[in-house]
mmCIF file with all atom_site columns, C-alpha atoms in Angstrom:
data_model
loop_
_atom_site.group_PDB
_atom_site.id
_atom_site.type_symbol
_atom_site.label_atom_id
_atom_site.label_alt_id
_atom_site.label_comp_id
_atom_site.label_asym_id
_atom_site.label_entity_id
_atom_site.label_seq_id
_atom_site.pdbx_PDB_ins_code
_atom_site.Cartn_x
_atom_site.Cartn_y
_atom_site.Cartn_z
_atom_site.occupancy
_atom_site.B_iso_or_equiv
_atom_site.pdbx_formal_charge
_atom_site.auth_seq_id
_atom_site.auth_comp_id
_atom_site.auth_asym_id
_atom_site.auth_atom_id
_atom_site.pdbx_PDB_model_num
ATOM 1   C CA . MET A 1 1   ? 38.257 64.652 -37.762 1.00 54.00 ? 1   MET A CA 1
ATOM 2   C CA . PRO A 1 2   ? 40.113 61.677 -37.812 1.00 65.00 ? 2   PRO A CA 1
ATOM 3   C CA . VAL A 1 3   ? 43.148 60.925 -38.158 1.00 80.00 ? 3   VAL A CA 1
ATOM 4   C CA . SER A 1 4   ? 44.979 57.583 -39.553 1.00 84.00 ? 4   SER A CA 1
ATOM 5   C CA . ALA A 1 5   ? 44.670 54.211 -38.908 1.00 82.00 ? 5   ALA A CA 1
ATOM 6   C CA . GLU A 1 6   ? 48.110 54.090 -38.053 1.00 86.00 ? 6   GLU A CA 1
ATOM 7   C CA . ALA A 1 7   ? 48.274 56.872 -35.854 1.00 87.00 ? 7   ALA A CA 1
ATOM 8   C CA . GLU A 1 8   ? 45.160 55.383 -33.880 1.00 90.00 ? 8   GLU A CA 1
ATOM 9   C CA . GLN A 1 9   ? 46.802 52.804 -32.980 1.00 93.00 ? 9   GLN A CA 1
ATOM 10  C CA . ALA A 1 10  ? 48.283 54.584 -29.737 1.00 93.00 ? 10  ALA A CA 1
ATOM 11  C CA . LEU A 1 11  ? 45.077 54.178 -28.500 1.00 95.00 ? 11  LEU A CA 1
ATOM 12  C CA . HIS A 1 12  ? 45.647 50.607 -28.548 1.00 95.00 ? 12  HIS A CA 1
ATOM 13  C CA . ARG A 1 13  ? 49.015 51.177 -27.214 1.00 95.00 ? 13  ARG A CA 1
ATOM 14  C CA . PHE A 1 14  ? 47.140 53.359 -24.386 1.00 95.00 ? 14  PHE A CA 1
ATOM 15  C CA . VAL A 1 15  ? 44.997 50.029 -23.458 1.00 96.00 ? 15  VAL A CA 1
ATOM 16  C CA . ASP A 1 16  ? 48.007 48.098 -23.412 1.00 95.00 ? 16  ASP A CA 1
ATOM 17  C CA . ALA A 1 17  ? 50.124 49.867 -21.014 1.00 94.00 ? 17  ALA A CA 1
ATOM 18  C CA . ILE A 1 18  ? 47.358 50.612 -18.524 1.00 94.00 ? 18  ILE A CA 1
ATOM 19  C CA . ALA A 1 19  ? 46.073 47.102 -18.375 1.00 94.00 ? 19  ALA A CA 1
ATOM 20  C CA . SER A 1 20  ? 49.240 45.850 -17.765 1.00 95.00 ? 20  SER A CA 1
ATOM 21  C CA . GLN A 1 21  ? 50.595 48.344 -14.799 1.00 95.00 ? 21  GLN A CA 1
ATOM 22  C CA . SER A 1 22  ? 48.574 47.941 -11.768 1.00 95.00 ? 22  SER A CA 1
ATOM 23  C CA . ALA A 1 23  ? 49.503 51.573 -10.846 1.00 95.00 ? 23  ALA A CA 1
ATOM 24  C CA . LEU A 1 24  ? 48.931 52.916 -13.238 1.00 95.00 ? 24  LEU A CA 1
ATOM 25  C CA . GLN A 1 25  ? 45.374 52.095 -12.464 1.00 96.00 ? 25  GLN A CA 1
ATOM 26  C CA . ASP A 1 26  ? 45.253 52.981 -9.301  1.00 96.00 ? 26  ASP A CA 1
ATOM 27  C CA . GLN A 1 27  ? 46.461 56.437 -10.572 1.00 96.00 ? 27  GLN A CA 1
ATOM 28  C CA . PHE A 1 28  ? 43.208 56.297 -12.926 1.00 96.00 ? 28  PHE A CA 1
ATOM 29  C CA . ASN A 1 29  ? 41.173 55.259 -10.690 1.00 96.00 ? 29  ASN A CA 1
ATOM 30  C CA . GLN A 1 30  ? 41.970 58.554 -8.401  1.00 96.00 ? 30  GLN A CA 1
ATOM 31  C CA . VAL A 1 31  ? 41.627 61.170 -11.138 1.00 95.00 ? 31  VAL A CA 1
ATOM 32  C CA . GLU A 1 32  ? 38.807 63.587 -10.721 1.00 94.00 ? 32  GLU A CA 1
ATOM 33  C CA . GLU A 1 33  ? 39.601 66.381 -12.773 1.00 94.00 ? 33  GLU A CA 1
ATOM 34  C CA . ILE A 1 34  ? 40.567 66.906 -15.935 1.00 95.00 ? 34  ILE A CA 1
ATOM 35  C CA . ASP A 1 35  ? 44.133 68.850 -15.879 1.00 95.00 ? 35  ASP A CA 1
ATOM 36  C CA . SER A 1 36  ? 45.327 65.574 -13.967 1.00 95.00 ? 36  SER A CA 1
ATOM 37  C CA . LEU A 1 37  ? 43.423 63.812 -16.202 1.00 95.00 ? 37  LEU A CA 1
ATOM 38  C CA . ARG A 1 38  ? 45.727 65.507 -19.027 1.00 95.00 ? 38  ARG A CA 1
ATOM 39  C CA . HIS A 1 39  ? 48.734 65.349 -17.557 1.00 96.00 ? 39  HIS A CA 1
ATOM 40  C CA . LEU A 1 40  ? 48.539 61.556 -16.501 1.00 96.00 ? 40  LEU A CA 1
ATOM 41  C CA . VAL A 1 41  ? 47.364 60.808 -20.458 1.00 95.00 ? 41  VAL A CA 1
ATOM 42  C CA . GLN A 1 42  ? 50.432 62.435 -21.329 1.00 94.00 ? 42  GLN A CA 1
ATOM 43  C CA . SER A 1 43  ? 52.950 60.771 -18.805 1.00 95.00 ? 43  SER A CA 1
ATOM 44  C CA . VAL A 1 44  ? 51.516 57.538 -20.835 1.00 94.00 ? 44  VAL A CA 1
ATOM 45  C CA . ASP A 1 45  ? 51.265 58.273 -24.188 1.00 93.00 ? 45  ASP A CA 1
ATOM 46  C CA . SER A 1 46  ? 52.059 62.348 -25.808 1.00 91.00 ? 46  SER A CA 1
ATOM 47  C CA . THR A 1 47  ? 50.286 61.874 -28.997 1.00 91.00 ? 47  THR A CA 1
ATOM 48  C CA . LEU A 1 48  ? 46.990 61.515 -26.962 1.00 93.00 ? 48  LEU A CA 1
ATOM 49  C CA . THR A 1 49  ? 46.039 64.772 -26.672 1.00 91.00 ? 49  THR A CA 1
ATOM 50  C CA . GLY A 1 50  ? 42.356 64.625 -26.790 1.00 92.00 ? 50  GLY A CA 1
ATOM 51  C CA . ALA A 1 51  ? 40.811 64.194 -22.774 1.00 94.00 ? 51  ALA A CA 1
ATOM 52  C CA . ALA A 1 52  ? 37.536 64.641 -21.421 1.00 95.00 ? 52  ALA A CA 1
ATOM 53  C CA . VAL A 1 53  ? 35.733 63.525 -18.286 1.00 95.00 ? 53  VAL A CA 1
ATOM 54  C CA . ILE A 1 54  ? 32.138 62.913 -19.028 1.00 96.00 ? 54  ILE A CA 1
ATOM 55  C CA . PRO A 1 55  ? 29.103 61.571 -17.476 1.00 95.00 ? 55  PRO A CA 1
ATOM 56  C CA . LEU A 1 56  ? 28.391 58.366 -16.665 1.00 94.00 ? 56  LEU A CA 1
ATOM 57  C CA . ASP A 1 57  ? 25.047 58.053 -18.880 1.00 93.00 ? 57  ASP A CA 1
ATOM 58  C CA . GLN A 1 58  ? 27.390 59.322 -22.103 1.00 92.00 ? 58  GLN A CA 1
ATOM 59  C CA . ALA A 1 59  ? 30.348 56.422 -20.931 1.00 92.00 ? 59  ALA A CA 1
ATOM 60  C CA . THR A 1 60  ? 27.223 53.741 -20.815 1.00 93.00 ? 60  THR A CA 1
ATOM 61  C CA . LEU A 1 61  ? 25.308 54.365 -23.934 1.00 92.00 ? 61  LEU A CA 1
ATOM 62  C CA . PRO A 1 62  ? 25.334 51.958 -26.823 1.00 93.00 ? 62  PRO A CA 1
ATOM 63  C CA . PRO A 1 63  ? 27.991 53.134 -29.084 1.00 91.00 ? 63  PRO A CA 1
ATOM 64  C CA . LYS A 1 64  ? 27.524 52.911 -32.583 1.00 90.00 ? 64  LYS A CA 1
ATOM 65  C CA . ILE A 1 65  ? 30.465 51.483 -34.381 1.00 93.00 ? 65  ILE A CA 1
ATOM 66  C CA . LEU A 1 66  ? 32.408 49.137 -31.336 1.00 96.00 ? 66  LEU A CA 1
ATOM 67  C CA . VAL A 1 67  ? 35.922 48.413 -31.712 1.00 95.00 ? 67  VAL A CA 1
ATOM 68  C CA . ASN A 1 68  ? 37.260 46.510 -28.463 1.00 96.00 ? 68  ASN A CA 1
ATOM 69  C CA . SER A 1 69  ? 36.510 46.662 -25.428 1.00 97.00 ? 69  SER A CA 1
ATOM 70  C CA . GLY A 1 70  ? 37.191 45.111 -22.019 1.00 96.00 ? 70  GLY A CA 1
ATOM 71  C CA . VAL A 1 71  ? 37.973 45.440 -18.124 1.00 96.00 ? 71  VAL A CA 1
ATOM 72  C CA . THR A 1 72  ? 41.218 45.663 -16.636 1.00 95.00 ? 72  THR A CA 1
ATOM 73  C CA . ASN A 1 73  ? 42.506 43.850 -13.366 1.00 93.00 ? 73  ASN A CA 1
ATOM 74  C CA . GLN A 1 74  ? 41.926 46.375 -11.300 1.00 92.00 ? 74  GLN A CA 1
ATOM 75  C CA . GLU A 1 75  ? 37.849 46.370 -12.794 1.00 94.00 ? 75  GLU A CA 1
ATOM 76  C CA . ILE A 1 76  ? 37.948 49.959 -14.877 1.00 96.00 ? 76  ILE A CA 1
ATOM 77  C CA . PRO A 1 77  ? 36.082 48.956 -17.565 1.00 97.00 ? 77  PRO A CA 1
ATOM 78  C CA . TRP A 1 78  ? 37.354 50.401 -20.930 1.00 97.00 ? 78  TRP A CA 1
ATOM 79  C CA . ARG A 1 79  ? 36.040 50.605 -24.570 1.00 97.00 ? 79  ARG A CA 1
ATOM 80  C CA . LEU A 1 80  ? 37.024 51.805 -28.309 1.00 96.00 ? 80  LEU A CA 1
ATOM 81  C CA . LEU A 1 81  ? 34.490 53.254 -29.922 1.00 95.00 ? 81  LEU A CA 1
ATOM 82  C CA . ARG A 1 82  ? 34.804 55.002 -33.902 1.00 91.00 ? 82  ARG A CA 1
ATOM 83  C CA . CYS A 1 83  ? 32.338 58.148 -33.311 1.00 80.00 ? 83  CYS A CA 1
ATOM 84  C CA . PRO A 1 84  ? 30.704 58.504 -36.860 1.00 81.00 ? 84  PRO A CA 1
ATOM 85  C CA . GLY A 1 85  ? 33.004 60.582 -38.999 1.00 80.00 ? 85  GLY A CA 1
ATOM 86  C CA . GLY A 1 86  ? 34.815 61.272 -36.485 1.00 81.00 ? 86  GLY A CA 1
ATOM 87  C CA . PRO A 1 87  ? 37.904 59.866 -34.375 1.00 87.00 ? 87  PRO A CA 1
ATOM 88  C CA . LEU A 1 88  ? 38.344 56.435 -32.792 1.00 92.00 ? 88  LEU A CA 1
ATOM 89  C CA . VAL A 1 89  ? 38.162 57.431 -28.981 1.00 95.00 ? 89  VAL A CA 1
ATOM 90  C CA . LEU A 1 90  ? 38.680 55.471 -25.414 1.00 96.00 ? 90  LEU A CA 1
ATOM 91  C CA . GLN A 1 91  ? 36.116 55.620 -22.804 1.00 97.00 ? 91  GLN A CA 1
ATOM 92  C CA . MET A 1 92  ? 36.842 54.229 -19.227 1.00 97.00 ? 92  MET A CA 1
ATOM 93  C CA . ILE A 1 93  ? 34.633 54.389 -16.350 1.00 97.00 ? 93  ILE A CA 1
ATOM 94  C CA . CYS A 1 94  ? 37.353 54.973 -12.874 1.00 96.00 ? 94  CYS A CA 1
ATOM 95  C CA . LYS A 1 95  ? 36.364 54.921 -9.234  1.00 96.00 ? 95  LYS A CA 1
ATOM 96  C CA . LYS A 1 96  ? 36.073 58.528 -9.419  1.00 95.00 ? 96  LYS A CA 1
ATOM 97  C CA . ALA A 1 97  ? 35.336 60.142 -12.611 1.00 95.00 ? 97  ALA A CA 1
ATOM 98  C CA . ASN A 1 98  ? 34.479 59.196 -16.340 1.00 96.00 ? 98  ASN A CA 1
ATOM 99  C CA . PHE A 1 99  ? 36.841 59.694 -19.182 1.00 96.00 ? 99  PHE A CA 1
ATOM 100 C CA . ALA A 1 100 ? 36.987 59.993 -23.329 1.00 95.00 ? 100 ALA A CA 1
ATOM 101 C CA . VAL A 1 101 ? 40.579 59.725 -24.788 1.00 95.00 ? 101 VAL A CA 1
ATOM 102 C CA . TRP A 1 102 ? 41.289 60.977 -28.243 1.00 93.00 ? 102 TRP A CA 1
ATOM 103 C CA . ILE A 1 103 ? 44.070 61.991 -30.581 1.00 90.00 ? 103 ILE A CA 1
ATOM 104 C CA . GLU A 1 104 ? 43.784 65.337 -31.816 1.00 84.00 ? 104 GLU A CA 1
ATOM 105 C CA . SER A 1 105 ? 43.883 65.766 -35.244 1.00 70.00 ? 105 SER A CA 1
ATOM 106 C CA . CYS A 1 106 ? 47.032 68.054 -36.114 1.00 53.00 ? 106 CYS A CA 1
#
């Protein structure tokens, strides 16, 4: 279930925070499993409650609704996409694992 557009701004701020901090990018590039991912995401923004490790083929599928995308200075590709009828999701392709992050509805 989607959350408000205002709440979704947390994902945009999250991308900005990662892109502006090389040390944070290093941390994401070292994460390999879900518990570490959740802990790291929560340390950046506690409103981002949904997280998953995803296979590379899922992280690179053409999105139905692409909102924004880019690459950090440490070459972490990321994209914000809208799941049809669902939430805004951030996908990142890091060195050791690929991630999806979103805000779960309350």
